[in-house]
PDB file of C-alpha atoms in Angstrom:
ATOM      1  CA  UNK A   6     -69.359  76.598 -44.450  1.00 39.00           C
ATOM      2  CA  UNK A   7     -69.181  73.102 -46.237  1.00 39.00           C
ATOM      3  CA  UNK A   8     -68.905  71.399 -42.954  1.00 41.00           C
ATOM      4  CA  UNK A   9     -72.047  73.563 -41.159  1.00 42.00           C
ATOM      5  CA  UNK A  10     -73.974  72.185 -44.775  1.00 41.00           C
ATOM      6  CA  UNK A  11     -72.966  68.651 -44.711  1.00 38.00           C
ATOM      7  CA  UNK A  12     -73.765  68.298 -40.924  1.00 37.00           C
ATOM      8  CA  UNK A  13     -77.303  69.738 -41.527  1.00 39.00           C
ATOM      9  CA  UNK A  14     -77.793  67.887 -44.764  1.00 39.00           C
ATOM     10  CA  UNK A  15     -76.564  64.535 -42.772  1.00 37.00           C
ATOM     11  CA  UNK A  16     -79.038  65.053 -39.909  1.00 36.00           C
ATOM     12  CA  UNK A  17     -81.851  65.683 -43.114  1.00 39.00           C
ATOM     13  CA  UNK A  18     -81.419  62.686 -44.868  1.00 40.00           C
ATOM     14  CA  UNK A  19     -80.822  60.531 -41.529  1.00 40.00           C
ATOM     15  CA  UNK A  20     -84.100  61.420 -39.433  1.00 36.00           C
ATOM     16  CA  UNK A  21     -87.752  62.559 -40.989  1.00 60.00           C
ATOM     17  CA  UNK A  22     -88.757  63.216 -37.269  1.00 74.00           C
ATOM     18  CA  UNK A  23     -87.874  66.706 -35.796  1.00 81.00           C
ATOM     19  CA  UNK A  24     -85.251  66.765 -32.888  1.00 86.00           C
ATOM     20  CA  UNK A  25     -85.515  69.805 -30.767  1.00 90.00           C
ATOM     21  CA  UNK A  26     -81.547  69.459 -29.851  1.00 91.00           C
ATOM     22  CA  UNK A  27     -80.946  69.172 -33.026  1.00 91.00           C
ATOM     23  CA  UNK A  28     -83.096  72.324 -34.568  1.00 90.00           C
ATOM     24  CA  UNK A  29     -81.619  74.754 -31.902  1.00 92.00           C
ATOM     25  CA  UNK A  30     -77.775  73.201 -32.116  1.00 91.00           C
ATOM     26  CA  UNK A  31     -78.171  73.885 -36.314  1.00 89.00           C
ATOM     27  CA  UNK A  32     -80.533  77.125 -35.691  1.00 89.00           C
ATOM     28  CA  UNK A  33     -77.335  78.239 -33.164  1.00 89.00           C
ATOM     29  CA  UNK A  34     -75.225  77.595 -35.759  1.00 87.00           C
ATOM     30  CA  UNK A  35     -76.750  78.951 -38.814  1.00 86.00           C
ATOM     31  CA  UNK A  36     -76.351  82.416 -37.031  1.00 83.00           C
ATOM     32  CA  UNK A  37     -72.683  82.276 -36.430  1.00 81.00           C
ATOM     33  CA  UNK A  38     -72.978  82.091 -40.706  1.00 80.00           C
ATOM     34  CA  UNK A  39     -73.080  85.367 -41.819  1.00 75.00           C
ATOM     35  CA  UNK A  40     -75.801  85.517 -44.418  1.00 77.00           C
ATOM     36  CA  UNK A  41     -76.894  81.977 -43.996  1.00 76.00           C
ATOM     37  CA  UNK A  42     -80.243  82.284 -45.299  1.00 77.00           C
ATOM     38  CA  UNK A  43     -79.638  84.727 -48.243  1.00 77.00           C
ATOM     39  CA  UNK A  44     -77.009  82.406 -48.842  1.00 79.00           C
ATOM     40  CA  UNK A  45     -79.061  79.083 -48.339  1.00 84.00           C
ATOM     41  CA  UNK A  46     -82.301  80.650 -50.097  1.00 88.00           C
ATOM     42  CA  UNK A  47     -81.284  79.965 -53.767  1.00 86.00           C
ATOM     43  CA  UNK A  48     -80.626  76.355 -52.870  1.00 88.00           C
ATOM     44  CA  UNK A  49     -83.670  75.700 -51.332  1.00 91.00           C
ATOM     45  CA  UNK A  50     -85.286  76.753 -54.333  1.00 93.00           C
ATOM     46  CA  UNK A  51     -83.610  74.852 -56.579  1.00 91.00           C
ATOM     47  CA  UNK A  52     -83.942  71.856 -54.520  1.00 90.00           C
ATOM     48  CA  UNK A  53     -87.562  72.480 -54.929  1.00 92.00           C
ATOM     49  CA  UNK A  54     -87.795  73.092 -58.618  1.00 93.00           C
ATOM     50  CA  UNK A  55     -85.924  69.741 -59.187  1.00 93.00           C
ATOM     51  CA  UNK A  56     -89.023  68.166 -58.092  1.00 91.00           C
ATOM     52  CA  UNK A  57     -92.487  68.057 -60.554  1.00 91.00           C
ATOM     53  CA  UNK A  58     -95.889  69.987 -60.289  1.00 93.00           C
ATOM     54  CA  UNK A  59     -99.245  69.567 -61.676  1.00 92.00           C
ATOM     55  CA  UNK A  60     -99.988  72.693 -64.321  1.00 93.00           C
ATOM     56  CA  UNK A  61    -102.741  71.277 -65.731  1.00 92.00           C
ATOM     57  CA  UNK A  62    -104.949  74.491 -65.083  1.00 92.00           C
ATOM     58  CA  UNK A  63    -107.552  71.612 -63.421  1.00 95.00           C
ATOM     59  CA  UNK A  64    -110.490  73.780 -61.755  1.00 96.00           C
ATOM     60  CA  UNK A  65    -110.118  72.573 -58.002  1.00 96.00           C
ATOM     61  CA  UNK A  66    -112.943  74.573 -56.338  1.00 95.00           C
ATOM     62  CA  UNK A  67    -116.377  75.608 -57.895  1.00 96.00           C
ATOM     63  CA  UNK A  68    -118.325  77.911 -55.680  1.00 96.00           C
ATOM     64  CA  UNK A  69    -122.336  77.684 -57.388  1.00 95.00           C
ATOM     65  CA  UNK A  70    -124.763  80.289 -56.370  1.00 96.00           C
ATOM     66  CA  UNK A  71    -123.030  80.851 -52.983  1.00 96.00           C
ATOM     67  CA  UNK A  72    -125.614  83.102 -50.553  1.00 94.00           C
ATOM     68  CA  UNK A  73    -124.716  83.956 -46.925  1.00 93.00           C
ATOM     69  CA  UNK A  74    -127.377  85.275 -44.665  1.00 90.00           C
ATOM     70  CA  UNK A  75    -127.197  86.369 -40.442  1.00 85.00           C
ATOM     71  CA  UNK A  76    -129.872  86.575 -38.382  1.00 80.00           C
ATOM     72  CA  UNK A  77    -130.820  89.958 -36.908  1.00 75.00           C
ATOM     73  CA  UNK A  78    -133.148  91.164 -34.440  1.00 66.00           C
ATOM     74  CA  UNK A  79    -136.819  91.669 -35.609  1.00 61.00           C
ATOM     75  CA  UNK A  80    -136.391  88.602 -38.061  1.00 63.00           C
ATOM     76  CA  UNK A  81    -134.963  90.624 -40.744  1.00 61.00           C
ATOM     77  CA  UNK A  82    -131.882  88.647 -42.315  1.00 63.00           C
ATOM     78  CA  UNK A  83    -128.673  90.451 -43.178  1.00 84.00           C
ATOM     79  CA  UNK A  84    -128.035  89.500 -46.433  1.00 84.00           C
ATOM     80  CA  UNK A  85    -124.055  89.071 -46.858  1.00 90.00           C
ATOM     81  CA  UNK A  86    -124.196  88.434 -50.205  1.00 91.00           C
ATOM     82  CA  UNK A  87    -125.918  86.562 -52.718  1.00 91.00           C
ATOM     83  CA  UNK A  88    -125.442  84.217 -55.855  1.00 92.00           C
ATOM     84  CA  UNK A  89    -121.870  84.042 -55.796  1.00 94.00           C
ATOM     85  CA  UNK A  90    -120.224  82.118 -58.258  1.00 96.00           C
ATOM     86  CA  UNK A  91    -116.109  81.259 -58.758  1.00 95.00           C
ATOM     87  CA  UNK A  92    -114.339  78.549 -60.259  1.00 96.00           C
ATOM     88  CA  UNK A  93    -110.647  78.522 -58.698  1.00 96.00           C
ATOM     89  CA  UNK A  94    -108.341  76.940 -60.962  1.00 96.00           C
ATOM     90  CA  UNK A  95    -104.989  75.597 -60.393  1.00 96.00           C
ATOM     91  CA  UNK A  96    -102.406  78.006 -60.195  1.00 96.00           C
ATOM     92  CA  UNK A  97    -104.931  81.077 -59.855  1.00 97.00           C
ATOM     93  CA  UNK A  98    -103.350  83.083 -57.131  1.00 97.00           C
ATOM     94  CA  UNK A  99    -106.530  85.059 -55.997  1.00 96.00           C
ATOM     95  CA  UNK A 100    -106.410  88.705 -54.340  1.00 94.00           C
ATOM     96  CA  UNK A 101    -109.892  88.572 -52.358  1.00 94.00           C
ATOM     97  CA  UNK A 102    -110.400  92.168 -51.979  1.00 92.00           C
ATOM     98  CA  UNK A 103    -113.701  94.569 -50.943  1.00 91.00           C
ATOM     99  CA  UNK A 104    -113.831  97.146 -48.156  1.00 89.00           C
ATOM    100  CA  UNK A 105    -114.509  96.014 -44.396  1.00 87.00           C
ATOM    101  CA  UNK A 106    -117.461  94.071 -43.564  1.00 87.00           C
ATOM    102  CA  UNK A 107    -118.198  92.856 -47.416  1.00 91.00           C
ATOM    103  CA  UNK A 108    -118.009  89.069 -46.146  1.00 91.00           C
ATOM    104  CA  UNK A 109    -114.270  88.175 -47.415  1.00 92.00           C
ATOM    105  CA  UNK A 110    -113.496  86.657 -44.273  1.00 90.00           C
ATOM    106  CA  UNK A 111    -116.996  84.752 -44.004  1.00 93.00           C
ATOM    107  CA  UNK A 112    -116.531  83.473 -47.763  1.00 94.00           C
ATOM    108  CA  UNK A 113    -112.983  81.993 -47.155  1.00 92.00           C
ATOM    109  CA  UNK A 114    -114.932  80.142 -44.111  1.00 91.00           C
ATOM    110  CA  UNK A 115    -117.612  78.986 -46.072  1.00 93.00           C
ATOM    111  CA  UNK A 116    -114.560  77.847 -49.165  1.00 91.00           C
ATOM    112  CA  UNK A 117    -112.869  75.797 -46.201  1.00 89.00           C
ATOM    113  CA  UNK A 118    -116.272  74.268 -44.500  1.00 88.00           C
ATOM    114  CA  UNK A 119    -115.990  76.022 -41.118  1.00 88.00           C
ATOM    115  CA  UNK A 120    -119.444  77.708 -42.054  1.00 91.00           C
ATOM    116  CA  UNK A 121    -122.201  76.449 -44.332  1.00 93.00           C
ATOM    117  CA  UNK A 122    -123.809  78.686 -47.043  1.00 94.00           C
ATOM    118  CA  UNK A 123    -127.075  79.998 -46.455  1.00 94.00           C
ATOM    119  CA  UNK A 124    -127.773  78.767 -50.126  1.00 94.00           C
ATOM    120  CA  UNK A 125    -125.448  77.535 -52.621  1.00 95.00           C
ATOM    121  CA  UNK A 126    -122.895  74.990 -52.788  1.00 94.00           C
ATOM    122  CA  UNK A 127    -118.611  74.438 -52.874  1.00 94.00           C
ATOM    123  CA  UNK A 128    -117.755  71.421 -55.324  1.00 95.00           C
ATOM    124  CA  UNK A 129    -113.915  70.336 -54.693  1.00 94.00           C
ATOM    125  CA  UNK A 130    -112.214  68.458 -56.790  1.00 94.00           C
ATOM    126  CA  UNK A 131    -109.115  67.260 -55.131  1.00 91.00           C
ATOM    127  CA  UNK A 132    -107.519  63.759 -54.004  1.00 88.00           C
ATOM    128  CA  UNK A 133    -108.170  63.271 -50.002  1.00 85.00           C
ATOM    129  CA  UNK A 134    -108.741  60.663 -47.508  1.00 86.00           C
ATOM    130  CA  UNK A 135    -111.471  62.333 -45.038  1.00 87.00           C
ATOM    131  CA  UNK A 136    -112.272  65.823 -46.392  1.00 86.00           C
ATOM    132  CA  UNK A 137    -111.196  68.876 -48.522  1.00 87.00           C
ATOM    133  CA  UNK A 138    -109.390  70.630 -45.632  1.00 87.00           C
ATOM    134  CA  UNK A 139    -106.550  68.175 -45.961  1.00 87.00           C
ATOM    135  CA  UNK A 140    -105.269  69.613 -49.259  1.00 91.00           C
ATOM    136  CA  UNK A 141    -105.639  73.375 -47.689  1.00 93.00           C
ATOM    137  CA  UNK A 142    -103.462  75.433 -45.440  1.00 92.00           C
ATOM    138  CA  UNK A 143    -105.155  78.475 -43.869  1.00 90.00           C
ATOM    139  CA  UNK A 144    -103.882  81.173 -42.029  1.00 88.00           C
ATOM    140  CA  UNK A 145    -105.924  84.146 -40.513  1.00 79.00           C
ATOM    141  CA  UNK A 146    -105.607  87.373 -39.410  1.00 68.00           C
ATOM    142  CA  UNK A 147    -107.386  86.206 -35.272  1.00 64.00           C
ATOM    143  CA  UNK A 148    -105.086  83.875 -34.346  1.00 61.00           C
ATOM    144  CA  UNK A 149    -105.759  80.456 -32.223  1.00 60.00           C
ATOM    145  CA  UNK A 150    -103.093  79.699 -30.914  1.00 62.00           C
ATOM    146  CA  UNK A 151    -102.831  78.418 -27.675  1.00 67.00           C
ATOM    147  CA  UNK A 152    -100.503  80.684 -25.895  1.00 71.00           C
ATOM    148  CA  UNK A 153     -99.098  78.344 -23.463  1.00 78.00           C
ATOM    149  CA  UNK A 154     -96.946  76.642 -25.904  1.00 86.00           C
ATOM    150  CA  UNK A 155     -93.716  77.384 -27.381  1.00 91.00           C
ATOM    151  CA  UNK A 156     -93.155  78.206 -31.185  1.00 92.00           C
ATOM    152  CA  UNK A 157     -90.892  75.187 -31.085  1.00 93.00           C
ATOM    153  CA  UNK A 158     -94.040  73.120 -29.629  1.00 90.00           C
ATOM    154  CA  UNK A 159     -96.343  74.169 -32.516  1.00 88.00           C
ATOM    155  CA  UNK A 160     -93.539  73.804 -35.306  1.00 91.00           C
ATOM    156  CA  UNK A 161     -92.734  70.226 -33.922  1.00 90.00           C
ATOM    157  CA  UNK A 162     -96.777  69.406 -33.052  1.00 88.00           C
ATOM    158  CA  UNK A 163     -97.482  70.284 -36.952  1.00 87.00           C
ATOM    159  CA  UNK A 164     -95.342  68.254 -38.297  1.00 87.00           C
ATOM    160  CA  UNK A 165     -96.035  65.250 -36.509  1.00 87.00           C
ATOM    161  CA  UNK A 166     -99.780  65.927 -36.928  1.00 83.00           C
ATOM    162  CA  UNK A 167     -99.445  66.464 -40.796  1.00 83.00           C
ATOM    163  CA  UNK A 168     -96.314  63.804 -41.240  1.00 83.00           C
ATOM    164  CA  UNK A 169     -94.419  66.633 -42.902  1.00 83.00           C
ATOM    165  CA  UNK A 170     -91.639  65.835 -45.286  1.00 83.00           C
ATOM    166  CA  UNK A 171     -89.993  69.184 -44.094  1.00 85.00           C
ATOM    167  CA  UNK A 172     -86.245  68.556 -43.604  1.00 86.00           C
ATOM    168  CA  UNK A 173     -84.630  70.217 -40.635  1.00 87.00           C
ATOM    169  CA  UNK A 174     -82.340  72.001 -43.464  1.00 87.00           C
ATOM    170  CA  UNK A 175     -85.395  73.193 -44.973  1.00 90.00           C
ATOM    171  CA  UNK A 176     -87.370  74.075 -41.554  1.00 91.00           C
ATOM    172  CA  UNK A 177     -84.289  76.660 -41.031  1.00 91.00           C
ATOM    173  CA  UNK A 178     -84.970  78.255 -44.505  1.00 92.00           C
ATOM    174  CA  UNK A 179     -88.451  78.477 -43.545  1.00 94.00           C
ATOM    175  CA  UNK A 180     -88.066  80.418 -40.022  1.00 92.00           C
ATOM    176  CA  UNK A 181     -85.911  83.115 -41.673  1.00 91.00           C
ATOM    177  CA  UNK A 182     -88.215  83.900 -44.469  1.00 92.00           C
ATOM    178  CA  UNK A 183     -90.942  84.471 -42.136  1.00 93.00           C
ATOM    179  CA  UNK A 184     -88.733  86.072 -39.638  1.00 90.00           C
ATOM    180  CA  UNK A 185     -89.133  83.793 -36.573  1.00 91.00           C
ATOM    181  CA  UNK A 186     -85.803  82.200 -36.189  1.00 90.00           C
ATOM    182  CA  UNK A 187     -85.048  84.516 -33.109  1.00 90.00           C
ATOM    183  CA  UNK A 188     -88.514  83.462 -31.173  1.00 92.00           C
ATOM    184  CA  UNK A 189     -87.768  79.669 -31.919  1.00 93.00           C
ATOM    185  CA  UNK A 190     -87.770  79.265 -27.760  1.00 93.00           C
ATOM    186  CA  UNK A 191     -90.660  81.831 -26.836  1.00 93.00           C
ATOM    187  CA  UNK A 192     -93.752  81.071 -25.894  1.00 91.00           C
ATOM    188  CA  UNK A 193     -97.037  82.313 -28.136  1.00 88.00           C
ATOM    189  CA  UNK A 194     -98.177  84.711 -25.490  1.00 86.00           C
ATOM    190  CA  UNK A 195     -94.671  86.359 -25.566  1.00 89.00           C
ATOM    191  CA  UNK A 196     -94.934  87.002 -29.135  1.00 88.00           C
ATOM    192  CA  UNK A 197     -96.523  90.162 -31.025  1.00 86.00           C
ATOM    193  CA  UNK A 198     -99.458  89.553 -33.001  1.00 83.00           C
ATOM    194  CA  UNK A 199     -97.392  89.840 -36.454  1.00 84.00           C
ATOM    195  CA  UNK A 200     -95.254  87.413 -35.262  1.00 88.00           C
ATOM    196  CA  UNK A 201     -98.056  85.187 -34.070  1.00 87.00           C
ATOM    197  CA  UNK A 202     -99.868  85.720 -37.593  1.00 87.00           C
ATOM    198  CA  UNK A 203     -95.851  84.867 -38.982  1.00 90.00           C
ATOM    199  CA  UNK A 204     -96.051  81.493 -37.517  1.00 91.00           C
ATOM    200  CA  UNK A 205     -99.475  80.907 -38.448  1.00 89.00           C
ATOM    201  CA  UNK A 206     -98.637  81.450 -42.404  1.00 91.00           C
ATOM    202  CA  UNK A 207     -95.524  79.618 -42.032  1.00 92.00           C
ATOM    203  CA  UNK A 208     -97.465  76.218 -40.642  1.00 90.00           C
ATOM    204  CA  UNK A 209    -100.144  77.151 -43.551  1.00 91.00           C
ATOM    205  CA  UNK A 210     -97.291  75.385 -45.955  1.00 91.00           C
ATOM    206  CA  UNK A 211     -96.291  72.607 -43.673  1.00 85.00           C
ATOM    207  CA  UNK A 212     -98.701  69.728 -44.759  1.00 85.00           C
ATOM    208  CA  UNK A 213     -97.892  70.550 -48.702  1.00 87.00           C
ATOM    209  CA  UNK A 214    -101.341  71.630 -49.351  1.00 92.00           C
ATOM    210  CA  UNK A 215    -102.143  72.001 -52.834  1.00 93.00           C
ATOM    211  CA  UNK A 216    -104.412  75.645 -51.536  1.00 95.00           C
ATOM    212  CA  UNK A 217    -103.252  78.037 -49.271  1.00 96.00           C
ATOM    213  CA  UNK A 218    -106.081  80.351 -47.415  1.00 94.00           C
ATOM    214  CA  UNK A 219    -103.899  84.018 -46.028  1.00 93.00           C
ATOM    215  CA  UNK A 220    -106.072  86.303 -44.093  1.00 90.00           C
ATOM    216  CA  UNK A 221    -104.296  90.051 -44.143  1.00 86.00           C
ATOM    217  CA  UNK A 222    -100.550  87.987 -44.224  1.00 85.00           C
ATOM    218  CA  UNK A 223     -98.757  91.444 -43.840  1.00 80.00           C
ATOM    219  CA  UNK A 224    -100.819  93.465 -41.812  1.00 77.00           C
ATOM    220  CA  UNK A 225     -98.995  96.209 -39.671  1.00 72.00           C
ATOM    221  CA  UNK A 226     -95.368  94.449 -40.920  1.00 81.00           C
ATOM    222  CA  UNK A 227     -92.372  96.853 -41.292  1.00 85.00           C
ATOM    223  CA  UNK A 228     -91.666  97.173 -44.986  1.00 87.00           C
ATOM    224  CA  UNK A 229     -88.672  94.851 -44.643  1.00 87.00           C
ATOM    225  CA  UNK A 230     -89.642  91.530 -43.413  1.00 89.00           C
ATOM    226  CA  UNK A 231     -92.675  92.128 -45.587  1.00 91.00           C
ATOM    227  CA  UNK A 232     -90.783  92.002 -48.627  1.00 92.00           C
ATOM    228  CA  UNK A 233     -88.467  89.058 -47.382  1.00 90.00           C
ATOM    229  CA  UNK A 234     -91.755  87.020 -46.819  1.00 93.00           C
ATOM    230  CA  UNK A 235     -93.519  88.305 -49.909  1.00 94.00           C
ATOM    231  CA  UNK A 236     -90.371  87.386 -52.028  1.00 94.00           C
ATOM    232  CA  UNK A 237     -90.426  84.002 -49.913  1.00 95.00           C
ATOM    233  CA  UNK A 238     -93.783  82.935 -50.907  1.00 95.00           C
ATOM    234  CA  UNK A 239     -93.968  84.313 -54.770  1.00 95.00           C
ATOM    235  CA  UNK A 240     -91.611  82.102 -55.228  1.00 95.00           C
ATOM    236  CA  UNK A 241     -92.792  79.169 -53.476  1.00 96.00           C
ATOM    237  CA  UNK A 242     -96.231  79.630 -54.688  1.00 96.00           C
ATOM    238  CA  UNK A 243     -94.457  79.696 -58.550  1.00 95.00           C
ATOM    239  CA  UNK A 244     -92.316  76.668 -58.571  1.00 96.00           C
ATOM    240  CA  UNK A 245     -94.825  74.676 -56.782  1.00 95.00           C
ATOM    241  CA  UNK A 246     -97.974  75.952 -58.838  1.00 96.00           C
ATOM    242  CA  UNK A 247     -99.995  76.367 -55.646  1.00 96.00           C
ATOM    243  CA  UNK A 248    -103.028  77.568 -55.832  1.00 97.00           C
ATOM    244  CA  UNK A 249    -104.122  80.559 -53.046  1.00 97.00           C
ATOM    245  CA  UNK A 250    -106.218  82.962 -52.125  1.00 96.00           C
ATOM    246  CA  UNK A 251    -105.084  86.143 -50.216  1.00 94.00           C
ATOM    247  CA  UNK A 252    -107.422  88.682 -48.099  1.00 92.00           C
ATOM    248  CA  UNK A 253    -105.388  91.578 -48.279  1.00 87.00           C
ATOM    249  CA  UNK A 254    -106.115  95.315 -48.318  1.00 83.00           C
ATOM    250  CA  UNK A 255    -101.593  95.581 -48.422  1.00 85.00           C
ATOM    251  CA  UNK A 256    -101.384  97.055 -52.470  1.00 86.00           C
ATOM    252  CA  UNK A 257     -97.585  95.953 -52.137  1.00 87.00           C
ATOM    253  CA  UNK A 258     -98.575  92.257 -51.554  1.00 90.00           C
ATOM    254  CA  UNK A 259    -101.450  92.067 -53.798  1.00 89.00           C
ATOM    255  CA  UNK A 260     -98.965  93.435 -56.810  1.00 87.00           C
ATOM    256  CA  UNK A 261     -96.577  90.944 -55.874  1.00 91.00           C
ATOM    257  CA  UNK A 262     -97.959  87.852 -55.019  1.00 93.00           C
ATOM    258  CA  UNK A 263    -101.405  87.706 -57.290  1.00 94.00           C
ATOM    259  CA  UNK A 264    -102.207  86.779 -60.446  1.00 94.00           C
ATOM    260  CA  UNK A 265    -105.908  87.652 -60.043  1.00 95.00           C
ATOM    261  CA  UNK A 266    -108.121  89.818 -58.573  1.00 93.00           C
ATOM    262  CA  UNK A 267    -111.862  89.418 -57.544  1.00 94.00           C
ATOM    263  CA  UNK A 268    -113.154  92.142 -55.970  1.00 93.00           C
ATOM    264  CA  UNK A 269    -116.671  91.240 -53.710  1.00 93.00           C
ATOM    265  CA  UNK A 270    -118.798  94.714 -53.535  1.00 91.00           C
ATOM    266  CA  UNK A 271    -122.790  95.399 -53.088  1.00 89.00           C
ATOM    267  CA  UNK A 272    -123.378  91.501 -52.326  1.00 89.00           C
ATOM    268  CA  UNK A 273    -121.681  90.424 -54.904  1.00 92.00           C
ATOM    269  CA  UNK A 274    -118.294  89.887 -57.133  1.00 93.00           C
ATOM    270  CA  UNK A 275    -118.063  93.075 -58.660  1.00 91.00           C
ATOM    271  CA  UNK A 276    -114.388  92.192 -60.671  1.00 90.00           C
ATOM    272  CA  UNK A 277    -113.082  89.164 -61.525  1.00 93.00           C
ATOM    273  CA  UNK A 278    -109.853  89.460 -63.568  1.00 90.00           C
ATOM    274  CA  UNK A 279    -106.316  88.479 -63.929  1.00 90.00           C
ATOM    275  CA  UNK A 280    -103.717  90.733 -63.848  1.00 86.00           C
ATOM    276  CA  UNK A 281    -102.676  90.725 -67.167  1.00 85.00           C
ATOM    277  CA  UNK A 282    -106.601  91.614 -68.223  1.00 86.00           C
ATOM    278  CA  UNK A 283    -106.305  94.257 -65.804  1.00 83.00           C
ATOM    279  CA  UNK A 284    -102.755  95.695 -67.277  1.00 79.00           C
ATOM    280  CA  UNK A 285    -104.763  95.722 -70.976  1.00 78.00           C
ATOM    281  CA  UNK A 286    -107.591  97.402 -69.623  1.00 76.00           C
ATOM    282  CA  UNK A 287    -107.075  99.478 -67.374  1.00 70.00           C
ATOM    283  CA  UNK A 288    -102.905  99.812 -67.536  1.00 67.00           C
ATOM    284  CA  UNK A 289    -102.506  98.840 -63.797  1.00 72.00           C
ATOM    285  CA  UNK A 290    -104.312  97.665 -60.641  1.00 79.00           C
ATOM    286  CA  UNK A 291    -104.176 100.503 -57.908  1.00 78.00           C
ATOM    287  CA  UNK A 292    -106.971 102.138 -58.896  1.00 78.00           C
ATOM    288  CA  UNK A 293    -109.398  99.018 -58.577  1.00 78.00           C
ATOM    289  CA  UNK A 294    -107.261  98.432 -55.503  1.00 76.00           C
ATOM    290  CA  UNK A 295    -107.869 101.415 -54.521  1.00 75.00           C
ATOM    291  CA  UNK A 296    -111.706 101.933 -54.920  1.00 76.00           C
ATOM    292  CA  UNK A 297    -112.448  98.778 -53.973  1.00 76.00           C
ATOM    293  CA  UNK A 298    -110.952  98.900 -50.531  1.00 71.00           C
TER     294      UNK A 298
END
């Protein structure tokens, strides 16, 4: 075991590039370890806690009178919703939830600038070179990917694209909590769509965004990977004070991952609470969960 750890934490410190021989000959390795990542897990967190976070409760995102409409036939708008307004503070893990069709999906596009409001506007408040998108990783429930490529092409094209800091110890940890390390060599096309939407929410981190967009992150998952990648990124989201916001209609991962819940109904935000007013109110969340989905 201490010679498997040194080798891996040698081959860290020496190279910031990814080597593909590398990954696999330490991937191969890590699953002749019995328990390598359960026993590697507590580590990685600790190396991360060692480091320092803003939790200065700074308000990073300020959606003002947000309106979305869609054109119809007979010139009659659809009205999405109207006169939204959120300020999204560091920290605030947000549960986005509302039944189908609401507009959750077309807000998160409008948060991240891949559609423009109707009427309204998004204020950011963040440190980046070109634009806002740098600081946020997004993952969503329609995948992109192009299915050509290998998993092991995407994981090694984001972090050269991105200049990730990610060490190949670390990259390890990262495909067992999100349950890829077996489809390391597979193409995209090969893989289901919850492993597809897997890899998606793992690259979501790679860049160390300071906001993380997930779009349904454990949809259709068997109960026991979900709760290996729930656990995963409670914790990651914690240490590192990231802030997020989570489409969901999963009452499992809402209750463990959120600290806040804003429910969008009849055009507008209906609820917007944390979890703690919720508990003092209303002595739990599945009921809002519930009617509100």
């Amino acid at each position: 075991m201490e010679k498997h750890t040194t080798e891996i934490t040698q081959v860290r410190h020496k190279y910031q590039a990814l080597s593909k021989r590398k990954f696999f000959k330490a991937l191969a390795s890590s699953f002749r370890r019995k328990n390598y990542f359960e026993k590697h897990i507590h580590d990685f967190f600790q190396r991360l806690a060692a480091h320092s976070f803003p939790q200065d409760g700074k308000v990073l995102i300020n959606l003002h009178n947000i309106s979305k409409q869609f054109p119809v036939p007979q010139n009659k708008p659809s009205v999405l919703f109207n006169n939204v307004n959120m300020q999204i503070k560091r920290g605030d893990v947000i549960s986005l939830i509302g039944a189908n069709g609401v507009g959750k999906s077309t807000l998160l596009d409008i948060l991240v600038g891949y559609l423009n409001p109707t009427n309204g506007n998004v204020k950011y408040d963040l440190e980046y070179t070109w634009s806002p998108t740098e600081k946020i990783g997004i993952s969503y429930q329609k995948n992109v990917l192009l299915s050509s490529l290998s998993v092991w092409d995407y994981i090694s094209f984001t972090h050269r694209l991105y200049k990730s800091r990610t060490s190949l110890e670390d990259l390890i940890i990262f495909c067992y909590a999100f349950g890829i390390e077996k489809f390391c060599r597979m193409r995209v096309s090969k893989l289901s769509g919850g492993q597809q939407q897997r890899l998606n929410a793992m690259l979501s981190l790679f860049h160390n965004p300071e906001i993380v967009l997930l779009d349904e992150l454990c949809n259709n998952l068997d109960m026991s990977i979900k709760k290996k990648i729930i656990d995963f990124i409670k914790n990651y989201f914690r240490i590192k004070n990231i802030t997020a916001i989570i489409i969901s209609h999963d009452i499992y991962e809402i209750k463990h991952i959120a600290n806040r819940i804003v429910v969008l109904k009849d055009r507008k935000i209906a609820n917007d609470l944390t979890i703690k007013q919720l508990m003092h109110r209303n002595g739990g969340i599945d009921r809002l969960i519930a009617e509100s989905i």
